[in-house]
């Protein structure tokens, strides 16, 4: 595990800003062809949105003249494993949308040194349960 590099910080900023502003030509250069976004559904399952669907949604918003999304984000953690990296981001797309935790799975390549190979998007943890991934110990 290593600290986030300047190159990774700049790449993530580019992903956030180009995506938030529906810059489809720029986004094409930031993602692998087979990337998908994984997210929990209201029914408790995990859904996968392939690149084609994700890009179509962003393109439609841009064509419709929608206001840009918020670029609010914070890099919470990053691990650079050489050819692959993982970054965890706090991300909020607008002041009317809930914050989410984004896991970006990156791989070396592309014009900017990295490509997004996949994302997992989960609701931001409730402060009352944050860190409580195990139940309390039971008395023996």
PDB file of C-alpha atoms in Angstrom:
ATOM      1  CA  UNK A   1       0.000   0.000   0.000  1.00  0.00           C
ATOM      2  CA  UNK A   2       1.296   3.451  -0.768  1.00  0.00           C
ATOM      3  CA  UNK A   3       0.167   7.030  -0.521  1.00  0.00           C
ATOM      4  CA  UNK A   4      -1.632   8.573  -3.463  1.00  0.00           C
ATOM      5  CA  UNK A   5       0.642   9.935  -6.149  1.00  0.00           C
ATOM      6  CA  UNK A   6       0.291  13.311  -7.829  1.00  0.00           C
ATOM      7  CA  UNK A   7      -0.379  11.472 -11.094  1.00  0.00           C
ATOM      8  CA  UNK A   8      -3.283   9.577  -9.508  1.00  0.00           C
ATOM      9  CA  UNK A   9      -4.669  12.741  -7.885  1.00  0.00           C
ATOM     10  CA  UNK A  10      -4.622  14.564 -11.211  1.00  0.00           C
ATOM     11  CA  UNK A  11      -6.247  11.624 -13.002  1.00  0.00           C
ATOM     12  CA  UNK A  12      -9.073  11.378 -10.447  1.00  0.00           C
ATOM     13  CA  UNK A  13      -9.657  15.129 -10.665  1.00  0.00           C
ATOM     14  CA  UNK A  14      -9.918  14.796 -14.455  1.00  0.00           C
ATOM     15  CA  UNK A  15     -12.421  11.910 -14.111  1.00  0.00           C
ATOM     16  CA  UNK A  16     -14.587  13.922 -11.696  1.00  0.00           C
ATOM     17  CA  UNK A  17     -14.478  17.187 -13.634  1.00  0.00           C
ATOM     18  CA  UNK A  18     -14.902  15.743 -17.144  1.00  0.00           C
ATOM     19  CA  UNK A  19     -17.722  13.440 -16.042  1.00  0.00           C
ATOM     20  CA  UNK A  20     -19.492  16.131 -14.039  1.00  0.00           C
ATOM     21  CA  UNK A  21     -19.477  18.395 -17.087  1.00  0.00           C
ATOM     22  CA  UNK A  22     -20.634  15.681 -19.544  1.00  0.00           C
ATOM     23  CA  UNK A  23     -17.438  15.950 -21.622  1.00  0.00           C
ATOM     24  CA  UNK A  24     -17.970  12.738 -23.524  1.00  0.00           C
ATOM     25  CA  UNK A  25     -14.897  13.010 -25.788  1.00  0.00           C
ATOM     26  CA  UNK A  26     -12.728  13.413 -22.709  1.00  0.00           C
ATOM     27  CA  UNK A  27     -14.511  10.613 -20.821  1.00  0.00           C
ATOM     28  CA  UNK A  28     -13.838   8.193 -23.704  1.00  0.00           C
ATOM     29  CA  UNK A  29     -10.119   8.484 -22.904  1.00  0.00           C
ATOM     30  CA  UNK A  30     -10.518   7.857 -19.169  1.00  0.00           C
ATOM     31  CA  UNK A  31     -12.293   4.480 -19.033  1.00  0.00           C
ATOM     32  CA  UNK A  32     -11.530   0.993 -20.279  1.00  0.00           C
ATOM     33  CA  UNK A  33     -13.896  -0.397 -22.908  1.00  0.00           C
ATOM     34  CA  UNK A  34     -15.183  -3.080 -20.518  1.00  0.00           C
ATOM     35  CA  UNK A  35     -15.689  -0.958 -17.380  1.00  0.00           C
ATOM     36  CA  UNK A  36     -18.910  -1.181 -15.414  1.00  0.00           C
ATOM     37  CA  UNK A  37     -20.331   0.508 -12.344  1.00  0.00           C
ATOM     38  CA  UNK A  38     -21.589  -1.777  -9.583  1.00  0.00           C
ATOM     39  CA  UNK A  39     -24.177  -0.461  -7.147  1.00  0.00           C
ATOM     40  CA  UNK A  40     -26.700  -1.837  -4.622  1.00  0.00           C
ATOM     41  CA  UNK A  41     -30.367  -1.836  -5.606  1.00  0.00           C
ATOM     42  CA  UNK A  42     -33.309  -1.041  -3.338  1.00  0.00           C
ATOM     43  CA  UNK A  43     -33.976  -4.809  -3.208  1.00  0.00           C
ATOM     44  CA  UNK A  44     -30.540  -5.526  -1.749  1.00  0.00           C
ATOM     45  CA  UNK A  45     -29.016  -6.980  -4.927  1.00  0.00           C
ATOM     46  CA  UNK A  46     -25.998  -5.669  -6.823  1.00  0.00           C
ATOM     47  CA  UNK A  47     -26.585  -4.229 -10.287  1.00  0.00           C
ATOM     48  CA  UNK A  48     -23.957  -3.624 -12.949  1.00  0.00           C
ATOM     49  CA  UNK A  49     -24.244  -0.729 -15.372  1.00  0.00           C
ATOM     50  CA  UNK A  50     -21.890  -1.271 -18.316  1.00  0.00           C
ATOM     51  CA  UNK A  51     -19.915   1.569 -19.850  1.00  0.00           C
ATOM     52  CA  UNK A  52     -22.361   1.869 -22.762  1.00  0.00           C
ATOM     53  CA  UNK A  53     -25.293   2.560 -20.397  1.00  0.00           C
ATOM     54  CA  UNK A  54     -23.333   4.900 -18.150  1.00  0.00           C
ATOM     55  CA  UNK A  55     -21.978   6.915 -21.065  1.00  0.00           C
ATOM     56  CA  UNK A  56     -25.439   7.057 -22.690  1.00  0.00           C
ATOM     57  CA  UNK A  57     -26.883   8.565 -19.489  1.00  0.00           C
ATOM     58  CA  UNK A  58     -24.149  11.198 -19.252  1.00  0.00           C
ATOM     59  CA  UNK A  59     -24.437  12.033 -22.964  1.00  0.00           C
ATOM     60  CA  UNK A  60     -28.233  12.395 -22.680  1.00  0.00           C
ATOM     61  CA  UNK A  61     -27.869  14.781 -19.752  1.00  0.00           C
ATOM     62  CA  UNK A  62     -25.369  16.858 -21.701  1.00  0.00           C
ATOM     63  CA  UNK A  63     -27.537  16.962 -24.847  1.00  0.00           C
ATOM     64  CA  UNK A  64     -30.546  17.986 -22.740  1.00  0.00           C
ATOM     65  CA  UNK A  65     -28.593  20.968 -21.432  1.00  0.00           C
ATOM     66  CA  UNK A  66     -28.679  19.844 -17.813  1.00  0.00           C
ATOM     67  CA  UNK A  67     -26.545  21.805 -15.407  1.00  0.00           C
ATOM     68  CA  UNK A  68     -23.193  20.210 -14.621  1.00  0.00           C
ATOM     69  CA  UNK A  69     -23.032  17.863 -11.659  1.00  0.00           C
ATOM     70  CA  UNK A  70     -21.196  18.930  -8.544  1.00  0.00           C
ATOM     71  CA  UNK A  71     -17.487  18.224  -8.520  1.00  0.00           C
ATOM     72  CA  UNK A  72     -17.486  17.728  -4.751  1.00  0.00           C
ATOM     73  CA  UNK A  73     -15.188  14.845  -3.852  1.00  0.00           C
ATOM     74  CA  UNK A  74     -12.493  13.842  -1.420  1.00  0.00           C
ATOM     75  CA  UNK A  75      -9.949  11.078  -1.850  1.00  0.00           C
ATOM     76  CA  UNK A  76     -10.214   9.026   1.329  1.00  0.00           C
ATOM     77  CA  UNK A  77      -7.714   6.275   0.552  1.00  0.00           C
ATOM     78  CA  UNK A  78      -5.576   5.053  -2.321  1.00  0.00           C
ATOM     79  CA  UNK A  79      -3.441   2.015  -2.970  1.00  0.00           C
ATOM     80  CA  UNK A  80      -1.057   1.836  -5.906  1.00  0.00           C
ATOM     81  CA  UNK A  81      -0.114  -1.768  -6.672  1.00  0.00           C
ATOM     82  CA  UNK A  82       1.963  -1.079  -9.762  1.00  0.00           C
ATOM     83  CA  UNK A  83      -0.184  -1.955 -12.769  1.00  0.00           C
ATOM     84  CA  UNK A  84      -3.410  -1.578 -10.768  1.00  0.00           C
ATOM     85  CA  UNK A  85      -4.656   0.826  -8.130  1.00  0.00           C
ATOM     86  CA  UNK A  86      -7.720   1.371  -5.989  1.00  0.00           C
ATOM     87  CA  UNK A  87      -8.984   4.725  -4.787  1.00  0.00           C
ATOM     88  CA  UNK A  88     -11.853   5.362  -2.374  1.00  0.00           C
ATOM     89  CA  UNK A  89     -13.647   8.674  -2.801  1.00  0.00           C
ATOM     90  CA  UNK A  90     -16.314  10.532  -0.915  1.00  0.00           C
ATOM     91  CA  UNK A  91     -18.441  11.863  -3.778  1.00  0.00           C
ATOM     92  CA  UNK A  92     -21.548  13.998  -3.913  1.00  0.00           C
ATOM     93  CA  UNK A  93     -23.094  14.772  -7.310  1.00  0.00           C
ATOM     94  CA  UNK A  94     -25.324  17.635  -6.116  1.00  0.00           C
ATOM     95  CA  UNK A  95     -26.587  19.239  -2.922  1.00  0.00           C
ATOM     96  CA  UNK A  96     -29.899  17.424  -3.493  1.00  0.00           C
ATOM     97  CA  UNK A  97     -28.272  13.989  -3.895  1.00  0.00           C
ATOM     98  CA  UNK A  98     -27.005  11.786  -1.088  1.00  0.00           C
ATOM     99  CA  UNK A  99     -23.250  11.349  -0.769  1.00  0.00           C
ATOM    100  CA  UNK A 100     -21.750   8.054  -1.901  1.00  0.00           C
ATOM    101  CA  UNK A 101     -18.534   6.126  -1.432  1.00  0.00           C
ATOM    102  CA  UNK A 102     -16.904   5.455  -4.788  1.00  0.00           C
ATOM    103  CA  UNK A 103     -14.334   2.718  -5.211  1.00  0.00           C
ATOM    104  CA  UNK A 104     -12.398   3.351  -8.402  1.00  0.00           C
ATOM    105  CA  UNK A 105     -10.522   0.353  -9.784  1.00  0.00           C
ATOM    106  CA  UNK A 106      -7.726   1.706 -11.940  1.00  0.00           C
ATOM    107  CA  UNK A 107      -5.241   0.125 -14.316  1.00  0.00           C
ATOM    108  CA  UNK A 108      -2.164   1.596 -15.925  1.00  0.00           C
ATOM    109  CA  UNK A 109      -2.622   2.933 -19.425  1.00  0.00           C
ATOM    110  CA  UNK A 110      -4.217   5.680 -21.389  1.00  0.00           C
ATOM    111  CA  UNK A 111      -3.079   9.189 -22.147  1.00  0.00           C
ATOM    112  CA  UNK A 112      -3.056  10.189 -18.466  1.00  0.00           C
ATOM    113  CA  UNK A 113      -1.263   7.185 -16.976  1.00  0.00           C
ATOM    114  CA  UNK A 114      -4.408   5.491 -15.645  1.00  0.00           C
ATOM    115  CA  UNK A 115      -7.778   4.209 -16.871  1.00  0.00           C
ATOM    116  CA  UNK A 116     -10.875   3.508 -14.805  1.00  0.00           C
ATOM    117  CA  UNK A 117     -11.483  -0.227 -15.152  1.00  0.00           C
ATOM    118  CA  UNK A 118     -14.492  -0.287 -12.827  1.00  0.00           C
ATOM    119  CA  UNK A 119     -16.353   1.498 -10.064  1.00  0.00           C
ATOM    120  CA  UNK A 120     -18.380   0.393  -7.086  1.00  0.00           C
ATOM    121  CA  UNK A 121     -20.774   2.995  -5.722  1.00  0.00           C
ATOM    122  CA  UNK A 122     -22.366   2.568  -2.290  1.00  0.00           C
ATOM    123  CA  UNK A 123     -24.369   4.925  -0.088  1.00  0.00           C
ATOM    124  CA  UNK A 124     -22.224   6.886   2.328  1.00  0.00           C
ATOM    125  CA  UNK A 125     -22.190   5.118   5.703  1.00  0.00           C
ATOM    126  CA  UNK A 126     -24.517   6.184   8.451  1.00  0.00           C
ATOM    127  CA  UNK A 127     -22.302   7.724  11.169  1.00  0.00           C
ATOM    128  CA  UNK A 128     -24.074   5.604  13.784  1.00  0.00           C
ATOM    129  CA  UNK A 129     -22.938   2.375  12.116  1.00  0.00           C
ATOM    130  CA  UNK A 130     -19.653   3.507  10.541  1.00  0.00           C
ATOM    131  CA  UNK A 131     -16.880   1.079  11.349  1.00  0.00           C
ATOM    132  CA  UNK A 132     -19.308  -1.486  12.785  1.00  0.00           C
ATOM    133  CA  UNK A 133     -18.803  -4.151  10.140  1.00  0.00           C
ATOM    134  CA  UNK A 134     -18.731  -6.835  12.855  1.00  0.00           C
ATOM    135  CA  UNK A 135     -21.405  -7.210  15.514  1.00  0.00           C
ATOM    136  CA  UNK A 136     -20.398  -6.645  19.130  1.00  0.00           C
ATOM    137  CA  UNK A 137     -18.759  -9.638  20.821  1.00  0.00           C
ATOM    138  CA  UNK A 138     -21.110 -11.867  22.742  1.00  0.00           C
ATOM    139  CA  UNK A 139     -20.299 -12.813  26.313  1.00  0.00           C
ATOM    140  CA  UNK A 140     -19.311 -16.469  26.565  1.00  0.00           C
TER     141      UNK A 140
END
